[in-house]
CSV table of C-alpha atoms in Angstrom, one decimal:
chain,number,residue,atom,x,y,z
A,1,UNK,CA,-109.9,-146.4,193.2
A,2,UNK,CA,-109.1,-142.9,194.5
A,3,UNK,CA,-111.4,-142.0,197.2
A,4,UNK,CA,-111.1,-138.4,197.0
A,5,UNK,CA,-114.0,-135.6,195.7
A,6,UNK,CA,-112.3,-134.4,193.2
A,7,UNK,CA,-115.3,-136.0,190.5
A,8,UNK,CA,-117.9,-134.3,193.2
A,9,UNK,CA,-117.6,-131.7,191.0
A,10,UNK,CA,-119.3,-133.0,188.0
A,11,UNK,CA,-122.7,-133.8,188.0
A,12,UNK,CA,-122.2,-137.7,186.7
A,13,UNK,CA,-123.6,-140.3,189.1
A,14,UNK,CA,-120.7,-142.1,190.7
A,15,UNK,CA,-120.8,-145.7,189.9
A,16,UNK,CA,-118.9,-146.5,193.2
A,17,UNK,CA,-121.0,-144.2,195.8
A,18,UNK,CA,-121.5,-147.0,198.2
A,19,UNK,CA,-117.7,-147.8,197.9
A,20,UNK,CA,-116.8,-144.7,199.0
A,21,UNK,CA,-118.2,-145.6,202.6
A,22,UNK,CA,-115.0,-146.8,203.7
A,23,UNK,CA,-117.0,-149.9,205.7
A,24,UNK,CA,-115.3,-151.5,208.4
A,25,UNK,CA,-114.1,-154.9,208.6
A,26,UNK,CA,-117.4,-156.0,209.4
A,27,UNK,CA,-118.7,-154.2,206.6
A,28,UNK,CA,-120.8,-151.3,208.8
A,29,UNK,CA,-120.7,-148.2,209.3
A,30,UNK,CA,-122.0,-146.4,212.2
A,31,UNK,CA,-125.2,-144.0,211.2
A,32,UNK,CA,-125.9,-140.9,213.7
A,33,UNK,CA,-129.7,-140.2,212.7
A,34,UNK,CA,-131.2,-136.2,213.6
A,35,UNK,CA,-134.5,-135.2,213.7
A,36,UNK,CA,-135.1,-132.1,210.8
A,37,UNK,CA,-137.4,-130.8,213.0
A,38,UNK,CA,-136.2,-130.7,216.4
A,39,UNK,CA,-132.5,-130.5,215.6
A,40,UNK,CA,-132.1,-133.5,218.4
A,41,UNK,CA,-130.1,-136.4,217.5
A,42,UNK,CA,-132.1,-139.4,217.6
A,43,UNK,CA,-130.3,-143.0,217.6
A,44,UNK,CA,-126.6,-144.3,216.6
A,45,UNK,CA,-127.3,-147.0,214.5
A,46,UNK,CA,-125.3,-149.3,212.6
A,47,UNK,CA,-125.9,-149.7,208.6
A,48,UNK,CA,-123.6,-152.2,205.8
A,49,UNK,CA,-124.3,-151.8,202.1
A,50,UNK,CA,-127.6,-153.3,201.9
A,51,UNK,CA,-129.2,-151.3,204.6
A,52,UNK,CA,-127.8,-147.7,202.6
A,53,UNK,CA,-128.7,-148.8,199.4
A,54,UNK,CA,-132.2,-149.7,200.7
A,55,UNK,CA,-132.5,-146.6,202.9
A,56,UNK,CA,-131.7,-144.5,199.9
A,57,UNK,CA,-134.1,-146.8,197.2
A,58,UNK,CA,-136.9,-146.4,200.0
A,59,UNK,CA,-136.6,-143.1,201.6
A,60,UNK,CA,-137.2,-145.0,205.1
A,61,UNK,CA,-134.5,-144.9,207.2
A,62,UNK,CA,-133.3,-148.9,207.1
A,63,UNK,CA,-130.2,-150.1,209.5
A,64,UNK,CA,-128.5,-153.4,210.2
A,65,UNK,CA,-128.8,-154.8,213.8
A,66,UNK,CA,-126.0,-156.6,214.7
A,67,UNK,CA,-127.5,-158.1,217.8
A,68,UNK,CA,-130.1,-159.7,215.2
A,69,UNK,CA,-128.2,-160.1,212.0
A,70,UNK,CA,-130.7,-158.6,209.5
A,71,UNK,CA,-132.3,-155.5,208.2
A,72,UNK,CA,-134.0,-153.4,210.4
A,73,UNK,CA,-136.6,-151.0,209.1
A,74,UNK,CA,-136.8,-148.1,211.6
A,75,UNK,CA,-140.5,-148.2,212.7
A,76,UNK,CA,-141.3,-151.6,211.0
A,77,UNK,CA,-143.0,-152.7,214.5
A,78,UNK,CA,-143.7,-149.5,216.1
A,79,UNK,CA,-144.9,-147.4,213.2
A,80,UNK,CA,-142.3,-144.5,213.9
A,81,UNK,CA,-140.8,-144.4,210.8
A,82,UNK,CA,-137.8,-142.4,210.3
A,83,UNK,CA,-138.6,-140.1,206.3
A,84,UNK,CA,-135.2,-139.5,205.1
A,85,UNK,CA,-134.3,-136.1,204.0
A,86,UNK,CA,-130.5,-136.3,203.4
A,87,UNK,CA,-128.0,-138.8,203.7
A,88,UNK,CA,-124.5,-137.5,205.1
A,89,UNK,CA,-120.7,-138.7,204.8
A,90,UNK,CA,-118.0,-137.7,206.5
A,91,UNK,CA,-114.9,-136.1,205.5
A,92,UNK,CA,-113.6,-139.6,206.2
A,93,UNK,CA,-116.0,-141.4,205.3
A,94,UNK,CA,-116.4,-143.7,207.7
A,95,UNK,CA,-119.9,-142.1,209.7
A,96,UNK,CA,-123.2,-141.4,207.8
A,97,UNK,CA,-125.9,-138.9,209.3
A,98,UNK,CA,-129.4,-139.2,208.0
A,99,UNK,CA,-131.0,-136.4,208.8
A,100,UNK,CA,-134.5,-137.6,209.4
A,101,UNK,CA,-138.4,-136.7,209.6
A,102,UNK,CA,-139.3,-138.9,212.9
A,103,UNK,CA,-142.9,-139.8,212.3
A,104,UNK,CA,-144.7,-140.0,215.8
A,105,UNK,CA,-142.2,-137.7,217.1
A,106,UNK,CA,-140.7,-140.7,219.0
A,107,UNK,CA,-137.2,-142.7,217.9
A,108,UNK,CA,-136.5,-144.7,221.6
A,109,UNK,CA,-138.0,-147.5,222.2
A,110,UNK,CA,-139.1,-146.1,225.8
A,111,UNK,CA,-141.6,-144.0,223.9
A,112,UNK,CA,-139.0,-140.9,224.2
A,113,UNK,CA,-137.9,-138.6,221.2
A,114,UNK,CA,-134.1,-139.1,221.6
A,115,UNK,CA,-132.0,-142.4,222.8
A,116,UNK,CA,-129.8,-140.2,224.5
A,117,UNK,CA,-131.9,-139.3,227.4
A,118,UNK,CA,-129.1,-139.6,230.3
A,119,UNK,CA,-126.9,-137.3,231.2
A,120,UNK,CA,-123.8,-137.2,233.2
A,121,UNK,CA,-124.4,-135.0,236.2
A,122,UNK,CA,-122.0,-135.0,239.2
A,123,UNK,CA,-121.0,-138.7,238.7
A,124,UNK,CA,-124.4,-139.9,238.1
A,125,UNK,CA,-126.1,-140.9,234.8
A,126,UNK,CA,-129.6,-138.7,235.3
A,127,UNK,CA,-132.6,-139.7,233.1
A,128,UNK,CA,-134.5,-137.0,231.9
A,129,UNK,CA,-137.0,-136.3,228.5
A,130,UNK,CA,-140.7,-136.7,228.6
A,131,UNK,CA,-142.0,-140.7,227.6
A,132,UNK,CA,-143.8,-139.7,224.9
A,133,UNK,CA,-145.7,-143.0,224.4
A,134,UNK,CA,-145.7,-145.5,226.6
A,135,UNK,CA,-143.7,-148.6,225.3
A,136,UNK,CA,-146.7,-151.1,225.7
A,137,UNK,CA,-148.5,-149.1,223.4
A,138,UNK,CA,-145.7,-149.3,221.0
A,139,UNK,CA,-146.0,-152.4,218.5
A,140,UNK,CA,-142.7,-154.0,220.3
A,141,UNK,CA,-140.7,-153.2,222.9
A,142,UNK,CA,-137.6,-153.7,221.3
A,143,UNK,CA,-137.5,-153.5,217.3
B,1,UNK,CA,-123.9,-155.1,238.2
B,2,UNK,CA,-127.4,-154.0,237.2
B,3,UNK,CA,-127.2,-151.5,234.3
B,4,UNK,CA,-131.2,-150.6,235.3
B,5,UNK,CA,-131.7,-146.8,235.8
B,6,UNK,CA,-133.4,-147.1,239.1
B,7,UNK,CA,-130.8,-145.2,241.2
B,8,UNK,CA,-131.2,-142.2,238.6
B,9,UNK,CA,-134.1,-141.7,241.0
B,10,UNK,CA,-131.5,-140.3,243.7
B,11,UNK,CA,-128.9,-138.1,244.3
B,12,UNK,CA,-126.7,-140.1,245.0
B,13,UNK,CA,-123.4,-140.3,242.7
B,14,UNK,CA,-122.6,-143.9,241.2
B,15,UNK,CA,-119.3,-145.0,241.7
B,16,UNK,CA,-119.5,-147.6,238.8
B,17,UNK,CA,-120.8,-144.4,236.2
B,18,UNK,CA,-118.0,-144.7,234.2
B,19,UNK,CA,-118.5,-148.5,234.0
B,20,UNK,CA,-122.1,-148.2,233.2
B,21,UNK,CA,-120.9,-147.4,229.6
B,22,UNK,CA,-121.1,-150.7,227.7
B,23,UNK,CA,-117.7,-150.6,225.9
B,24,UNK,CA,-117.1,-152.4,223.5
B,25,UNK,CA,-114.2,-155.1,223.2
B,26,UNK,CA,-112.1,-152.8,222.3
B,27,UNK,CA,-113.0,-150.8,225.1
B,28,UNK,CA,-114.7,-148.4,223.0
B,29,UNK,CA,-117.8,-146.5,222.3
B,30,UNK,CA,-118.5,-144.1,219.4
B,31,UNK,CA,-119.1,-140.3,220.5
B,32,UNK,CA,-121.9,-138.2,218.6
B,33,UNK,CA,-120.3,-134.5,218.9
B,34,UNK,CA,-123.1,-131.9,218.5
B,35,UNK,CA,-122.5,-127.9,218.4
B,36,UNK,CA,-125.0,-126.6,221.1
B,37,UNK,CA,-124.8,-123.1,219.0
B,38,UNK,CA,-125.7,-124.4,215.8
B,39,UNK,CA,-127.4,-127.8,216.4
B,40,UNK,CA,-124.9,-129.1,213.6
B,41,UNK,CA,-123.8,-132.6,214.0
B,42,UNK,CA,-120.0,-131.6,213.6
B,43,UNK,CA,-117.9,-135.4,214.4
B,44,UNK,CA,-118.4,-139.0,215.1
B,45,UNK,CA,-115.2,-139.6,217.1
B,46,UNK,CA,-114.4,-142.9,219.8
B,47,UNK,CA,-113.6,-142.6,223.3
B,48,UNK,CA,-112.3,-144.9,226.1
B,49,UNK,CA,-112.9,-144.7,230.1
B,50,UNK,CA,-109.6,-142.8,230.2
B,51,UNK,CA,-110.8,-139.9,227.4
B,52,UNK,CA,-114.2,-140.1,229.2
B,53,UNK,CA,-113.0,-139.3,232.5
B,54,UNK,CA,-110.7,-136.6,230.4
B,55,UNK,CA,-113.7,-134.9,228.8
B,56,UNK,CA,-115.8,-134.7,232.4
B,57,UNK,CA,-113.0,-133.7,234.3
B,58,UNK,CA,-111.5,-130.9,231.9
B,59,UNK,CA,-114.6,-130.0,230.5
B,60,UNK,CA,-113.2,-129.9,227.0
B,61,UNK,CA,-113.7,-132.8,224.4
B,62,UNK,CA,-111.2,-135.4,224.6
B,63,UNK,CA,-111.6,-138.6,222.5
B,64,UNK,CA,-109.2,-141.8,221.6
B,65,UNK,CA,-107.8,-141.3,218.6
B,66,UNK,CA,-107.6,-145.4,216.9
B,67,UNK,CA,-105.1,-144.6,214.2
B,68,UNK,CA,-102.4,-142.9,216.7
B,69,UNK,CA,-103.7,-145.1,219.6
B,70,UNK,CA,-103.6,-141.5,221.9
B,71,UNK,CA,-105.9,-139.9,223.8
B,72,UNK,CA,-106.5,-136.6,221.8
B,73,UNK,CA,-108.0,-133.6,222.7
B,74,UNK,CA,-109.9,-132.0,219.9
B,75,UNK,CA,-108.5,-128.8,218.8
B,76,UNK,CA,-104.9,-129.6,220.6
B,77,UNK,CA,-103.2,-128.4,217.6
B,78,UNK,CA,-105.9,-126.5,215.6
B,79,UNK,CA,-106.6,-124.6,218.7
B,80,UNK,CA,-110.6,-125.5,217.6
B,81,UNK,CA,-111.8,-126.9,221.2
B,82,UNK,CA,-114.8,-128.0,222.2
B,83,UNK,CA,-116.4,-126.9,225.3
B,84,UNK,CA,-118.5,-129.5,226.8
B,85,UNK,CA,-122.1,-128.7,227.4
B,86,UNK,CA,-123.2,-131.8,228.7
B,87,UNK,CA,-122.5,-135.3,227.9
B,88,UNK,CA,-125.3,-137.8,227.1
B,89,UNK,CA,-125.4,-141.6,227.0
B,90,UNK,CA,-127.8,-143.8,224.7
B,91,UNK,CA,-130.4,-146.0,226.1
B,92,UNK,CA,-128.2,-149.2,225.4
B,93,UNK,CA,-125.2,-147.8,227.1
B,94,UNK,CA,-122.7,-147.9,223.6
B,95,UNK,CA,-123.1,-144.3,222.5
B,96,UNK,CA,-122.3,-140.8,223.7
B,97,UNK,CA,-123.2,-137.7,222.5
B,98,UNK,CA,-121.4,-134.5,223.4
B,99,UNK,CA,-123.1,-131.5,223.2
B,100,UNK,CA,-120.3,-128.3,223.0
B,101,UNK,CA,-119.8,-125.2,222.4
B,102,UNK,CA,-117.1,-125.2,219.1
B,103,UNK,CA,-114.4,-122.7,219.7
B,104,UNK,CA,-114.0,-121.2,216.5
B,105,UNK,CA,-116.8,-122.5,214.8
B,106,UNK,CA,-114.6,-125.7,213.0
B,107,UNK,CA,-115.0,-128.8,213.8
B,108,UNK,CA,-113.4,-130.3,210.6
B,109,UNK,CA,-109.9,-130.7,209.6
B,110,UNK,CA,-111.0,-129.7,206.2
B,111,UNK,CA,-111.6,-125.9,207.6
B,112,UNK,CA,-115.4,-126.6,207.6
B,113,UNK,CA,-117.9,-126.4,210.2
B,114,UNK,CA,-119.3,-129.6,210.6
B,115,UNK,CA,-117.0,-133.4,208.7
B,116,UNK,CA,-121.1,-134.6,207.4
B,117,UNK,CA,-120.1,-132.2,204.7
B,118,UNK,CA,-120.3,-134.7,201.7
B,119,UNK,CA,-124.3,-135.5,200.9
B,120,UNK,CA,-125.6,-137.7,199.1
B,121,UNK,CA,-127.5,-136.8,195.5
B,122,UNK,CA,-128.6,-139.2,193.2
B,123,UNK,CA,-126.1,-142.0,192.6
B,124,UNK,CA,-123.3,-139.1,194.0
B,125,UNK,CA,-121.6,-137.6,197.2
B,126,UNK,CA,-121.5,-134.3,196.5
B,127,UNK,CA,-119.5,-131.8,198.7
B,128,UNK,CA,-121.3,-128.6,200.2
B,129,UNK,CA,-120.6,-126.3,202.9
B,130,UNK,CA,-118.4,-123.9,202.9
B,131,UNK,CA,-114.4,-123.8,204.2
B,132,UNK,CA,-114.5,-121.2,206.7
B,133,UNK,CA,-110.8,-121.5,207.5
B,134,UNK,CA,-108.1,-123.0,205.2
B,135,UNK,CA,-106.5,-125.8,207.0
B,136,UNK,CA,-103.4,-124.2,206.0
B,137,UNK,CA,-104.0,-121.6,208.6
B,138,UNK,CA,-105.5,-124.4,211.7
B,139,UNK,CA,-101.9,-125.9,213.3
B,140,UNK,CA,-102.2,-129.4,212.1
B,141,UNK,CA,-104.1,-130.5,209.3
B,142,UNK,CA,-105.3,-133.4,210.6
B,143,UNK,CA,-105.1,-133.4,214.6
């Protein structure tokens, strides 16, 4: 099936959105999530069919963790709950961005808004960003 | 090696920084490219230690192209660099995000600002944002 725009622009749903993701051999997709409000991008995770098709049905950012082999609701444990205001593809499709309302203000789990909280300075990794909450007050260290 | 942060807490630079990065088996991590202008996500690209140590020591974005299996710096043909702001690393060590200053305001090979250009709307990916320079005109349509 041709994967290019051209039906984009009709207004018919496309019976085969989710195969236009063109999912890896593994079947995933990396998924770059960004905060509406603060512009800052949150988290890479990782999402296969299921996880888009239940992000999109919920509204609640939902991704696949490999290291656990199942569905991972952003928040499920902690409470921070990612609200999902768009879902984006890439021009190859191969990369999704959720753009996101973070709820708690905090997407690491060390209680900081961002993941990407070191940066390269002068041959050294240097942690900055406030911790927001402090992981033992988070419901799980690791979701 | 420990991958702790506790030496963030000097000045010290680490000679392993590059090999903090948990690359994949491949070798690989996926890089989050971010305009610093705009706060537009503009790629999701891969890099290697060798297009790492290319983007920190040149400054400008340089990523691992899979399909050509080449280092390739971004805009080589398009002449649509991107300076590097700072480069960021997730708190799991497997993702980077870049955040740069986008000569010329394309990031795309489509001629658009940002590739997240296709966005999901009810059962459809529907393509917005506008083509500020017709690929014709960029040196390479796909770099």
């Amino acid at each position: 099936m041709s994967k290019d725009n051209t039906e984009n622009t009709n207004s018919q749903p496309q019976p085969d959105w989710l195969e236009r993701v063109a999912w890896n051999e593994q079947g995933l997709v990396p998924a770059i999530t960004q905060s509406v409000d603060t512009q800052r991008v949150l988290t890479l995770a990782w999402m296969n069919r299921e996880s888009l098709a239940a992000t999109i049905e919920s509204g609640l950012a939902t991704y696949w963790s490999r290291s656990r082999g199942k569905l991972w609701r952003k928040g499920e444990s902690s409470g921070n709950l990612q609200r999902v205001a768009e879902v984006c593809l890439d021009c190859d499709n191969d990369a999704l961005l959720l753009r996101v309302e973070q709820v708690g203000g905090v997407a690491c789990h060390t209680g900081r808004e961002s993941c990407f909280f070191q940066v390269y300075d002068n041959g050294r990794w240097v942690t900055r960003d406030p911790v927001i909450v402090d992981p033992k007050d988070m419901y799980g260290l690791h979701e």
